[in-house]
Coordinates of C-alpha atoms and ligand atoms in Angstrom, one line a residue:
X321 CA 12.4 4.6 -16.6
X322 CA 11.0 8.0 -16.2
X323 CA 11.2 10.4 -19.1
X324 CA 14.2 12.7 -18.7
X325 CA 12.4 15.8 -19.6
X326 CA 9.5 14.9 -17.4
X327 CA 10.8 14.2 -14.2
X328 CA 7.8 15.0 -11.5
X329 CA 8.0 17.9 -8.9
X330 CA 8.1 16.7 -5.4
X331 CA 6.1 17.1 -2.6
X332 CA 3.4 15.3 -4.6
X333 CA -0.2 16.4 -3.8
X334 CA -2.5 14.6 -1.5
X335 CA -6.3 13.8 -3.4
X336 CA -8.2 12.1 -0.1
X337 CA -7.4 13.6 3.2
X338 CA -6.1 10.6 5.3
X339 CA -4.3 9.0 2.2
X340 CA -0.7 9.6 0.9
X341 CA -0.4 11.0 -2.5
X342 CA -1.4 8.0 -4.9
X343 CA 1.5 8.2 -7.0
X344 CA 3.6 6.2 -4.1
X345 CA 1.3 3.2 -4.3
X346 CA 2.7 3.2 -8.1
X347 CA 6.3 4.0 -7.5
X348 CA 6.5 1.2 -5.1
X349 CA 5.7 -1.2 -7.3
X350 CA 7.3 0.1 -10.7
X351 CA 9.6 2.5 -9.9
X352 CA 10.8 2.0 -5.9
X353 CA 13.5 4.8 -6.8
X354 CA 13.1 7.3 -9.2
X355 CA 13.4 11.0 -9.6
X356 CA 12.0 13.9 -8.7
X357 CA 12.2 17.7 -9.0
X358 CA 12.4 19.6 -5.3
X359 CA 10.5 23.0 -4.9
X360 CA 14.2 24.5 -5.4
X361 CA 14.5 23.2 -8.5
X362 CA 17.6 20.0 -7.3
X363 CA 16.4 16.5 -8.5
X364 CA 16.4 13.7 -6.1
X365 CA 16.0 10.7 -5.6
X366 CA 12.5 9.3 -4.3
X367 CA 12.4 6.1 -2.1
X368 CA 9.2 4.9 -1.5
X369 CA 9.6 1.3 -0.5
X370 CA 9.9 0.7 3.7
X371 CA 13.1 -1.9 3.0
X372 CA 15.1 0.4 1.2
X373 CA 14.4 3.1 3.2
X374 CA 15.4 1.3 6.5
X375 CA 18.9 0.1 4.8
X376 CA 19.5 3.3 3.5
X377 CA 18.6 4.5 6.6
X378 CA 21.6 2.4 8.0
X379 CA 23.4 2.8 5.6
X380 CA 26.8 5.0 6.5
X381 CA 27.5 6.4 2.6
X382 CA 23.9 7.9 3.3
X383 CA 24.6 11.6 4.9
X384 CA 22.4 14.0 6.9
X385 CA 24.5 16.9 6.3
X386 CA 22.3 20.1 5.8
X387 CA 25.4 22.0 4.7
X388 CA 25.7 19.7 1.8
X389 CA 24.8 22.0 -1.8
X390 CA 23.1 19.0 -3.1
X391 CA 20.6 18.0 0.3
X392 CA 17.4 18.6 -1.3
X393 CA 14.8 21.0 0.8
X394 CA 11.4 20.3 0.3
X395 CA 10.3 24.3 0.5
X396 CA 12.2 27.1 -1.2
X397 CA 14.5 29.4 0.8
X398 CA 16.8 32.4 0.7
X399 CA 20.8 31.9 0.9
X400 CA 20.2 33.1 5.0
X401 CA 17.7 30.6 5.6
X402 CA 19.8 27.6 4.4
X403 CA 22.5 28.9 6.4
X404 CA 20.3 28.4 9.1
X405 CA 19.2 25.1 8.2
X406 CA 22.7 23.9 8.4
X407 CA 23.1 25.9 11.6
X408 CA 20.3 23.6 13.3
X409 CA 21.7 20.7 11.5
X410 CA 25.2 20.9 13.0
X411 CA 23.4 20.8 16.6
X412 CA 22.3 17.4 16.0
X413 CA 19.6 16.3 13.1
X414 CA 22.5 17.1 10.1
X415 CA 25.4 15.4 11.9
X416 CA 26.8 12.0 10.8
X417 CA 28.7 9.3 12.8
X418 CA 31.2 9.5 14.4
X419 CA 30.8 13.4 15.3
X420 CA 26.3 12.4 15.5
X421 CA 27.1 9.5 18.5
X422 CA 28.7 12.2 21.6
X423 CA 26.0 14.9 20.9
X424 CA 23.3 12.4 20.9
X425 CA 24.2 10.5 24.0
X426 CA 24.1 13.7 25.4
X427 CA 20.8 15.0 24.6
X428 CA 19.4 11.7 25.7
X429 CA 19.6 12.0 29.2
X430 CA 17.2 14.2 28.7
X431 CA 14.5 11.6 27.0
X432 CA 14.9 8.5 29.3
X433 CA 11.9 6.5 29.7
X434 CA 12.0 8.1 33.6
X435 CA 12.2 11.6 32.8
X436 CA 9.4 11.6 30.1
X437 CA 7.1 9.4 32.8
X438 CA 7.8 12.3 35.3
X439 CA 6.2 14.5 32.6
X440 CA 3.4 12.4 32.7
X441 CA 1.7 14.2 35.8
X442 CA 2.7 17.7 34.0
X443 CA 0.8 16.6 30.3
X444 CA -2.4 15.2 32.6
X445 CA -2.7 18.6 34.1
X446 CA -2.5 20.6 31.0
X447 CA -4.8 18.0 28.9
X448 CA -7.6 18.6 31.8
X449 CA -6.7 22.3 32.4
X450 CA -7.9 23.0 28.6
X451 CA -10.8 20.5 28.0
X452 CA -12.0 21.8 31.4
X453 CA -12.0 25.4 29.5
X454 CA -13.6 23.6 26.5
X455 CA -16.2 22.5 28.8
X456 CA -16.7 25.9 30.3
X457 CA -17.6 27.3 26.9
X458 CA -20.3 27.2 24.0
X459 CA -20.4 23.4 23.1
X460 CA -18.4 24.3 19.6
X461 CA -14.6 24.6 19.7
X462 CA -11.7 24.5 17.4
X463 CA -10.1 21.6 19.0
X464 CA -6.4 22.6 17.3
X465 CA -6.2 26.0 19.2
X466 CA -7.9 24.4 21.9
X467 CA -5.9 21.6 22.9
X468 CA -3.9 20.1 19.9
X469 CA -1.6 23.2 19.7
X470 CA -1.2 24.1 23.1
X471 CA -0.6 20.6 24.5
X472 CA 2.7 20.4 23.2
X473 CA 3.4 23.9 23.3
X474 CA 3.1 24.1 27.5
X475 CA 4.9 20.6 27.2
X476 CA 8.4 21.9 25.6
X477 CA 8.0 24.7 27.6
X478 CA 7.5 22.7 31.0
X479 CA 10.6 20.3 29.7
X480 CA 13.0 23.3 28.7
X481 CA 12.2 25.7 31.2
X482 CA 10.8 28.4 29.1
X483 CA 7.9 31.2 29.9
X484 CA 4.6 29.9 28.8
X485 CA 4.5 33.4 27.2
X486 CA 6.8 32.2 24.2
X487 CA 3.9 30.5 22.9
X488 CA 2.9 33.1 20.1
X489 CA 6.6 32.9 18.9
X490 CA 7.0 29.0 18.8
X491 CA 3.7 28.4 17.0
X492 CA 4.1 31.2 14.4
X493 CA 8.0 30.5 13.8
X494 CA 7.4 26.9 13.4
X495 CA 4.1 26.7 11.5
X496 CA 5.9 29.1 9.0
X497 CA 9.2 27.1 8.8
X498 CA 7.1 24.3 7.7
X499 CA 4.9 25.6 4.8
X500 CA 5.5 26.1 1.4
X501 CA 3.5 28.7 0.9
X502 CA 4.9 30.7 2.9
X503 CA 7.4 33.2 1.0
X504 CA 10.7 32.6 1.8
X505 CA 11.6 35.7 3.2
X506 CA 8.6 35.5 5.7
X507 CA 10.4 32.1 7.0
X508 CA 13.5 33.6 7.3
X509 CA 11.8 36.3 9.0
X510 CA 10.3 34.1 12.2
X511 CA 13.0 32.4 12.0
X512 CA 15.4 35.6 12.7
X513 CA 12.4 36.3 15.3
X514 CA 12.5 32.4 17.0
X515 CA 16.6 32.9 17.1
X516 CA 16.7 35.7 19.0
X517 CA 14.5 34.8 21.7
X518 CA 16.2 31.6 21.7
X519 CA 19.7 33.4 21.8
X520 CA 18.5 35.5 24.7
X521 CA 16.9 32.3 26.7
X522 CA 19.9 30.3 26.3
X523 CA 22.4 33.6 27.3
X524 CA 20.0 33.6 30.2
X525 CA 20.2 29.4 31.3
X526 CA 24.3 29.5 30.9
X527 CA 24.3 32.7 32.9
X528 CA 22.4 31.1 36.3
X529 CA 21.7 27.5 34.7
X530 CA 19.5 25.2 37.5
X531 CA 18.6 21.3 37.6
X532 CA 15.3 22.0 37.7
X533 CA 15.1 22.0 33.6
X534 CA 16.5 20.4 30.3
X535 CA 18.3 23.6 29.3
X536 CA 19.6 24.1 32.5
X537 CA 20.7 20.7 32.5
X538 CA 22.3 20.8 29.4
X539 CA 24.8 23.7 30.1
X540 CA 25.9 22.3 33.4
X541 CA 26.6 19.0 31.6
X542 CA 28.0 20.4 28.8
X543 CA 30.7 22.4 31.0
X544 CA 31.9 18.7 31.5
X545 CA 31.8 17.4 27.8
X546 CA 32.3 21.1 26.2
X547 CA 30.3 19.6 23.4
X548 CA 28.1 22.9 22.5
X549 CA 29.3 26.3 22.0
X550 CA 26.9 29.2 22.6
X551 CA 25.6 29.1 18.5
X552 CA 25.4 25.1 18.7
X553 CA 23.3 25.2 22.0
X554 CA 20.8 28.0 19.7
X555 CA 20.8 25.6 17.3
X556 CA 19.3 22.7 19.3
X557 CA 16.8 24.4 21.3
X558 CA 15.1 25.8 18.1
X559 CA 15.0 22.0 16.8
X560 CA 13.8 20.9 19.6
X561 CA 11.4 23.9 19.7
X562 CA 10.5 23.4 15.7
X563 CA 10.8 19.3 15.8
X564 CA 8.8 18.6 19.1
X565 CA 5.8 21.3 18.5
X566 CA 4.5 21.2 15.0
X567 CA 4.1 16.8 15.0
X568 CA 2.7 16.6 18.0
X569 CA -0.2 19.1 17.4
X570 CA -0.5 17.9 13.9
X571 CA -1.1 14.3 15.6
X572 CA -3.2 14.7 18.0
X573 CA -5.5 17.0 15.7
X574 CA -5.5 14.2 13.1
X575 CA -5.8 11.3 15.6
X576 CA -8.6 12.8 17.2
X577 CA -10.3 12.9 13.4
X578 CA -9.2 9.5 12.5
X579 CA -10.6 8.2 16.0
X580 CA -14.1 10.0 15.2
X581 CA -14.1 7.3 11.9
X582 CA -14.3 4.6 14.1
X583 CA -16.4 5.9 17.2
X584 CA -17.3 2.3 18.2
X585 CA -14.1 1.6 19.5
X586 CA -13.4 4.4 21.3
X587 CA -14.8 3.3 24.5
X588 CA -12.7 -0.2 24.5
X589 CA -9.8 2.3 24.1
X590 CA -10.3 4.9 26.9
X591 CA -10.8 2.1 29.3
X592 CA -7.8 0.3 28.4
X593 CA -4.3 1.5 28.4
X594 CA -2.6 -1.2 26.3
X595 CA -5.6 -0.9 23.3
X596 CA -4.7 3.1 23.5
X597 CA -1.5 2.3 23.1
X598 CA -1.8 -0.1 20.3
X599 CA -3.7 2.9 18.4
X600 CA -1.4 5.8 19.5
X601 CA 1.1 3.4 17.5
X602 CA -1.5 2.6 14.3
X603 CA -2.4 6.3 14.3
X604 CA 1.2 7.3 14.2
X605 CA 1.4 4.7 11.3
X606 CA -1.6 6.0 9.2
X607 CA -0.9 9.5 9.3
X608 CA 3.0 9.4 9.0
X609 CA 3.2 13.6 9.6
X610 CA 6.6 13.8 8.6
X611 CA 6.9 12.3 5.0
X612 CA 9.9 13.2 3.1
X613 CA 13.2 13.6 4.9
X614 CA 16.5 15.2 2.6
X615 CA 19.8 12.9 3.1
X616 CA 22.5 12.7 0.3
X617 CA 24.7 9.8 -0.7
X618 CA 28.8 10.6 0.1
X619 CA 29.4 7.0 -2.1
X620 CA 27.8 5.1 -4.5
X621 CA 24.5 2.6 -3.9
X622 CA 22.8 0.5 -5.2
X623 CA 18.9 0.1 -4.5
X624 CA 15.8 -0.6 -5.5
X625 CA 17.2 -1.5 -9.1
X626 CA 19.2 2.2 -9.7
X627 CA 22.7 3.2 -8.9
X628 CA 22.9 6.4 -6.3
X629 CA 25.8 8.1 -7.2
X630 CA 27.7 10.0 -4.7
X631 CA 26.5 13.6 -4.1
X632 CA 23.0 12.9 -5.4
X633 CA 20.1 13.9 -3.0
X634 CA 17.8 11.6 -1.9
X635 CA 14.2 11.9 -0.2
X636 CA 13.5 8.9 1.7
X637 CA 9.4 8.7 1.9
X638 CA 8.1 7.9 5.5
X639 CA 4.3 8.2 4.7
X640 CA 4.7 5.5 1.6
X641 CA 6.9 2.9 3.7
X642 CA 4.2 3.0 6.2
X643 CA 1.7 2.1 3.6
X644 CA 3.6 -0.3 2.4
X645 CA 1.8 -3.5 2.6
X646 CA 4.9 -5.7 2.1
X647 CA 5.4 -4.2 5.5
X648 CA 2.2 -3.7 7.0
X649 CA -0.7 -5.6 5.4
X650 CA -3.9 -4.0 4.1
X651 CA -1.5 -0.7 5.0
X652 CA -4.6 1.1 3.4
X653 CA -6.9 0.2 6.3
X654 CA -6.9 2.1 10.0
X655 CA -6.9 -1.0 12.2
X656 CA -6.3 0.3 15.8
X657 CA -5.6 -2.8 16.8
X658 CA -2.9 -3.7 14.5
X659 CA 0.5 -4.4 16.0
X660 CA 2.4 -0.8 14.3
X661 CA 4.9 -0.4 16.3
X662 CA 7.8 -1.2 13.5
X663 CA 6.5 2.5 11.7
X664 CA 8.7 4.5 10.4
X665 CA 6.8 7.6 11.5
X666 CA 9.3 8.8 14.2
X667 CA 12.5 7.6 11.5
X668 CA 14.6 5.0 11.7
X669 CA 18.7 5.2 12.2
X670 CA 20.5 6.7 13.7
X671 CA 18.7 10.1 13.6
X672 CA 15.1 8.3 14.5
X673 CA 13.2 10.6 16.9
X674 CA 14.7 11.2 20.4
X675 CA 11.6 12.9 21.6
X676 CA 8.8 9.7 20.3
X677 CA 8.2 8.7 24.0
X678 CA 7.4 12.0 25.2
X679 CA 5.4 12.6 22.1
X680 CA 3.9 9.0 23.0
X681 CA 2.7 10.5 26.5
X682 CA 1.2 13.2 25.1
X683 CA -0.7 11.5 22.8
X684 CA -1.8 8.6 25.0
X685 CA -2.6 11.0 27.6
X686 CA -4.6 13.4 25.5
X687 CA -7.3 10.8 23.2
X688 CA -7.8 9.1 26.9
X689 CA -9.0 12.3 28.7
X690 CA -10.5 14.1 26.0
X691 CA -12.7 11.0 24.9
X692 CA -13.6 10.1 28.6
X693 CA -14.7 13.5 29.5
X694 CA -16.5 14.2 27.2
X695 CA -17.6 10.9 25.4
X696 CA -20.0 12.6 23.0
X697 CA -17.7 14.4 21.3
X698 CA -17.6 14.4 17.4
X699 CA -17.0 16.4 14.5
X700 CA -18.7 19.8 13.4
X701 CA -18.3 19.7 9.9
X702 CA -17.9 16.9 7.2
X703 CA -15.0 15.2 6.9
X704 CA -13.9 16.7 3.1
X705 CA -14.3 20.3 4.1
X706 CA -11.7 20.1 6.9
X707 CA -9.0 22.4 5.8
X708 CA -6.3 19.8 5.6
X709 CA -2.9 21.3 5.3
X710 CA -2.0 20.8 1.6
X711 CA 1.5 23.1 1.8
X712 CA 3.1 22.2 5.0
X713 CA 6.1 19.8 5.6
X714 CA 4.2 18.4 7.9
X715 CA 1.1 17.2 7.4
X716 CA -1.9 18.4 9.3
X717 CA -5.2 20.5 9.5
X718 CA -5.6 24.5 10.1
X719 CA -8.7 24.0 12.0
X720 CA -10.9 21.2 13.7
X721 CA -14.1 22.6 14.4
X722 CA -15.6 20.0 17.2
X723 CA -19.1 19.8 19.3
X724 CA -20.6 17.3 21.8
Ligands
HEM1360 C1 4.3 12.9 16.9 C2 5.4 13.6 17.1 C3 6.7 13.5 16.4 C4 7.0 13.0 15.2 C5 6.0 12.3 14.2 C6 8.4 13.1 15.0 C7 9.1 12.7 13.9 C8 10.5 12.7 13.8 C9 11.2 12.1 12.7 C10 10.6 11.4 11.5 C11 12.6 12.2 12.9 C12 13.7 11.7 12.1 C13 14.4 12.8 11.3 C14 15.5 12.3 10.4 O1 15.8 11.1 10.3 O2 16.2 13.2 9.7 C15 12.7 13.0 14.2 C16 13.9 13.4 14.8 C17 13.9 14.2 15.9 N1 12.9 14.5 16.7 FE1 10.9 14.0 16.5 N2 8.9 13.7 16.1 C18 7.9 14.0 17.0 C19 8.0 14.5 18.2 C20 9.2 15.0 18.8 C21 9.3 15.7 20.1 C22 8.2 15.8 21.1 C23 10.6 16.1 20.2 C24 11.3 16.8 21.3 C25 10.8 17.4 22.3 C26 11.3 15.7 19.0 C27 12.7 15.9 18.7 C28 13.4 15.3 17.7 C29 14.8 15.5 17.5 C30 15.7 16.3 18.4 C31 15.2 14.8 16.4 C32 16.6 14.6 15.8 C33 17.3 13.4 16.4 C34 18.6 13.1 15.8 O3 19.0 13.7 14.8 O4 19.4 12.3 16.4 N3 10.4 15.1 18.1 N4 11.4 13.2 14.7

């Protein structure tokens, strides 16, 4: 077992770009659970292997709840900010059955396979809007502010029915709720600055609340159901605003790099919807943006050879299940063609990501136009001198410098 005294501090660092960190591929096999120190000082438990982590994952003595002392946060905060953590966790993300089912069911009326293909048209437009400004400029762009970012940005605010000009707000509140080095007070800063625009939008939707938009929506059915109060309706908009935003961007920026690896199959993949698909689903895979997610145990388990006892925290590790190769052979390898659909990257559970088919759209819809418009794009500096994100939450690059 792991030394006592020398119990390792979690998030562990990344040494190639595209790779998890390279301690998982031991843990795995040695130690599938074992301990680690949080940037907040709690030790958890680290579950690296893609079985455990989908029982555990089903598992109803494994809780979500954010209010929990012992739920280990992967970035350090001040007293306020956890209190907001929990406040966004009530909405949805933190709750656990039976109170997590009603909530839910609500919200995904919102995220039926019809209502994200009526996005579809909305995503197209935006995707050739800004690659036709890309065109329209010197032939050297920073693809993340030029279409990774706002992509998804004009997205959730096309789905919620908010002003286009929020953008500054969403991108700065939720790039700095996700980086480590970030000071804590700064986070709790934008995130006093996201929650009062959203307290003001959603005063505004409950006052004249239309059809015509998922907030909207969402008050008029919630007068039915009575589900959401005013502070629980704040709650879910900002994970909605932080959840949907921040992945996305980080996924199409990396996707876009991981596509430029294998240029030669590019062409097979704009022509083809089912091949995009298929790699939309292997890119999701490789990259695995969101890694670590904080749950606690509320009874004893056993797993992976150790017993979990009740009120421990535990960080269940997306990015190593989905290089697991018990799970996906050669997980090492980017093989668009491989059938990846089983990931874990959008979770697993109950909780697993109510927004992955819109996110899907996006995606699909973005690598199809951007590589058929402008076929000749590629990278405009090496690979290793990308500024990969080394201190967010979720994983990502600062800048992608691109020419054609
Ligand atoms: C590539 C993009 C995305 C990735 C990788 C991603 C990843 C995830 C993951 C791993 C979870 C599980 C969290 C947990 O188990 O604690 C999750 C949950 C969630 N995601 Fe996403 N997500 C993406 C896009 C989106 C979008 C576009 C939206 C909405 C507009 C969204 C909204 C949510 C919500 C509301 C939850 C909580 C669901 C629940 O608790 O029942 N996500 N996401």
């Amino acid at each position: 077992m792991i030394d006592a005294l020398h119990i390792p501090d979690f998030p562990m660092q990344r040494t190639c770009p595209f790779d998890p960190p390279q301690e998982y591929a031991k843990l795995r096999v040695e130690h599938p659970v074992s301990q680690v120190r949080a940037p907040t000082g709690q030790i958890a438990w680290l579950v690296t292997r893609y079985e455990d982590i989908r029982m555990l994952l089903n598992d109803p003595r494994v809780s979500a709840d954010r209010r929990h002392p012992n739920m280990p946060l992967t970035e350090e905060v001040t007293p306020q900010t956890r209190r907001n953590i929990a406040e966004v966790g009530r909405s949805l993300i933190g709750l656990d059955r039976p109170e997590h089912g009603p909530r839910r069911k609500m919200l995904m009326a919102e995220f039926t396979v019809r209502r994200m293909a009526a996005m579809r048209p909305h995503i197209q437009h935006t995707a050739d809007e800004l690659i036709d400004a890309m065109l329209a400029g010197p032939r050297e762009v920073d693809l993340l502010t030029a279409l990774a970012l706002p992509t998804p940005t004009r997205t959730l605010c096309e789905l919620l029915g908010l002003s286009y000009d929020a953008r500054d707000i969403i991108q700065r509140s939720a790039n700095a709720q996700l980086r480590r080095s970030v000071s804590a007070e700064e986070r709790q800063q934008t995130s006093a600055e996201l929650r009062a625009y959203v307290d003001q939008v959603v005063r505004e939707k409950t006052a004249a609340p239309t059809d015509e938009d998922l907030l909207g929506r969402l008050v008029l059915s919630n007068r039915e159901t009575g589900l959401y109060d005013h502070e629980l309706m704040v709650g879910l908009t900002m994970l909605l605003l932080v959840a949907g935003h921040e992945t996305t961007a980080s996924m199409i920026a990396l996707g876009v790099t991981g596509l430029l690896q294998q240029p030669e199959k590019i062409p097979g993949i704009v022509a083809d919807p089912a091949a995009a698909a298929a790699a939309v689903e292997e890119l999701l895979r490789y990259f695995t943006v969101v890694d670590a997610l904080p749950r606690v145990a509320v009874g004893d388990i056993e797993v992976g050879g150790v017993t979990i006892r009740a009120d421990e925290g535990i960080l269940l590790s997306f990015a190593s299940a989905n290089w697991d190769d018990e799970a996906f052979p050669d997980a090492a390898t980017l093989d668009l063609a491989r059938p990846a659909r089983k990931h874990l990257a959008f979770g697993y559970g109950i909780h697993q990501c109510i927004g992955q088919n819109l996110a899907r759209e996006e995606l699909h819809i973005v690598f199809r136009t951007l590589f058929s418009r402008i076929p000749t794009l590629r990278l405009g500096a090496d690979l290793d001198d990308l500024p990969f994100k080394k201190d967010s939450n979720i994983y990502g690059i600062d800048a992608l410098p691109v020419t054609w």
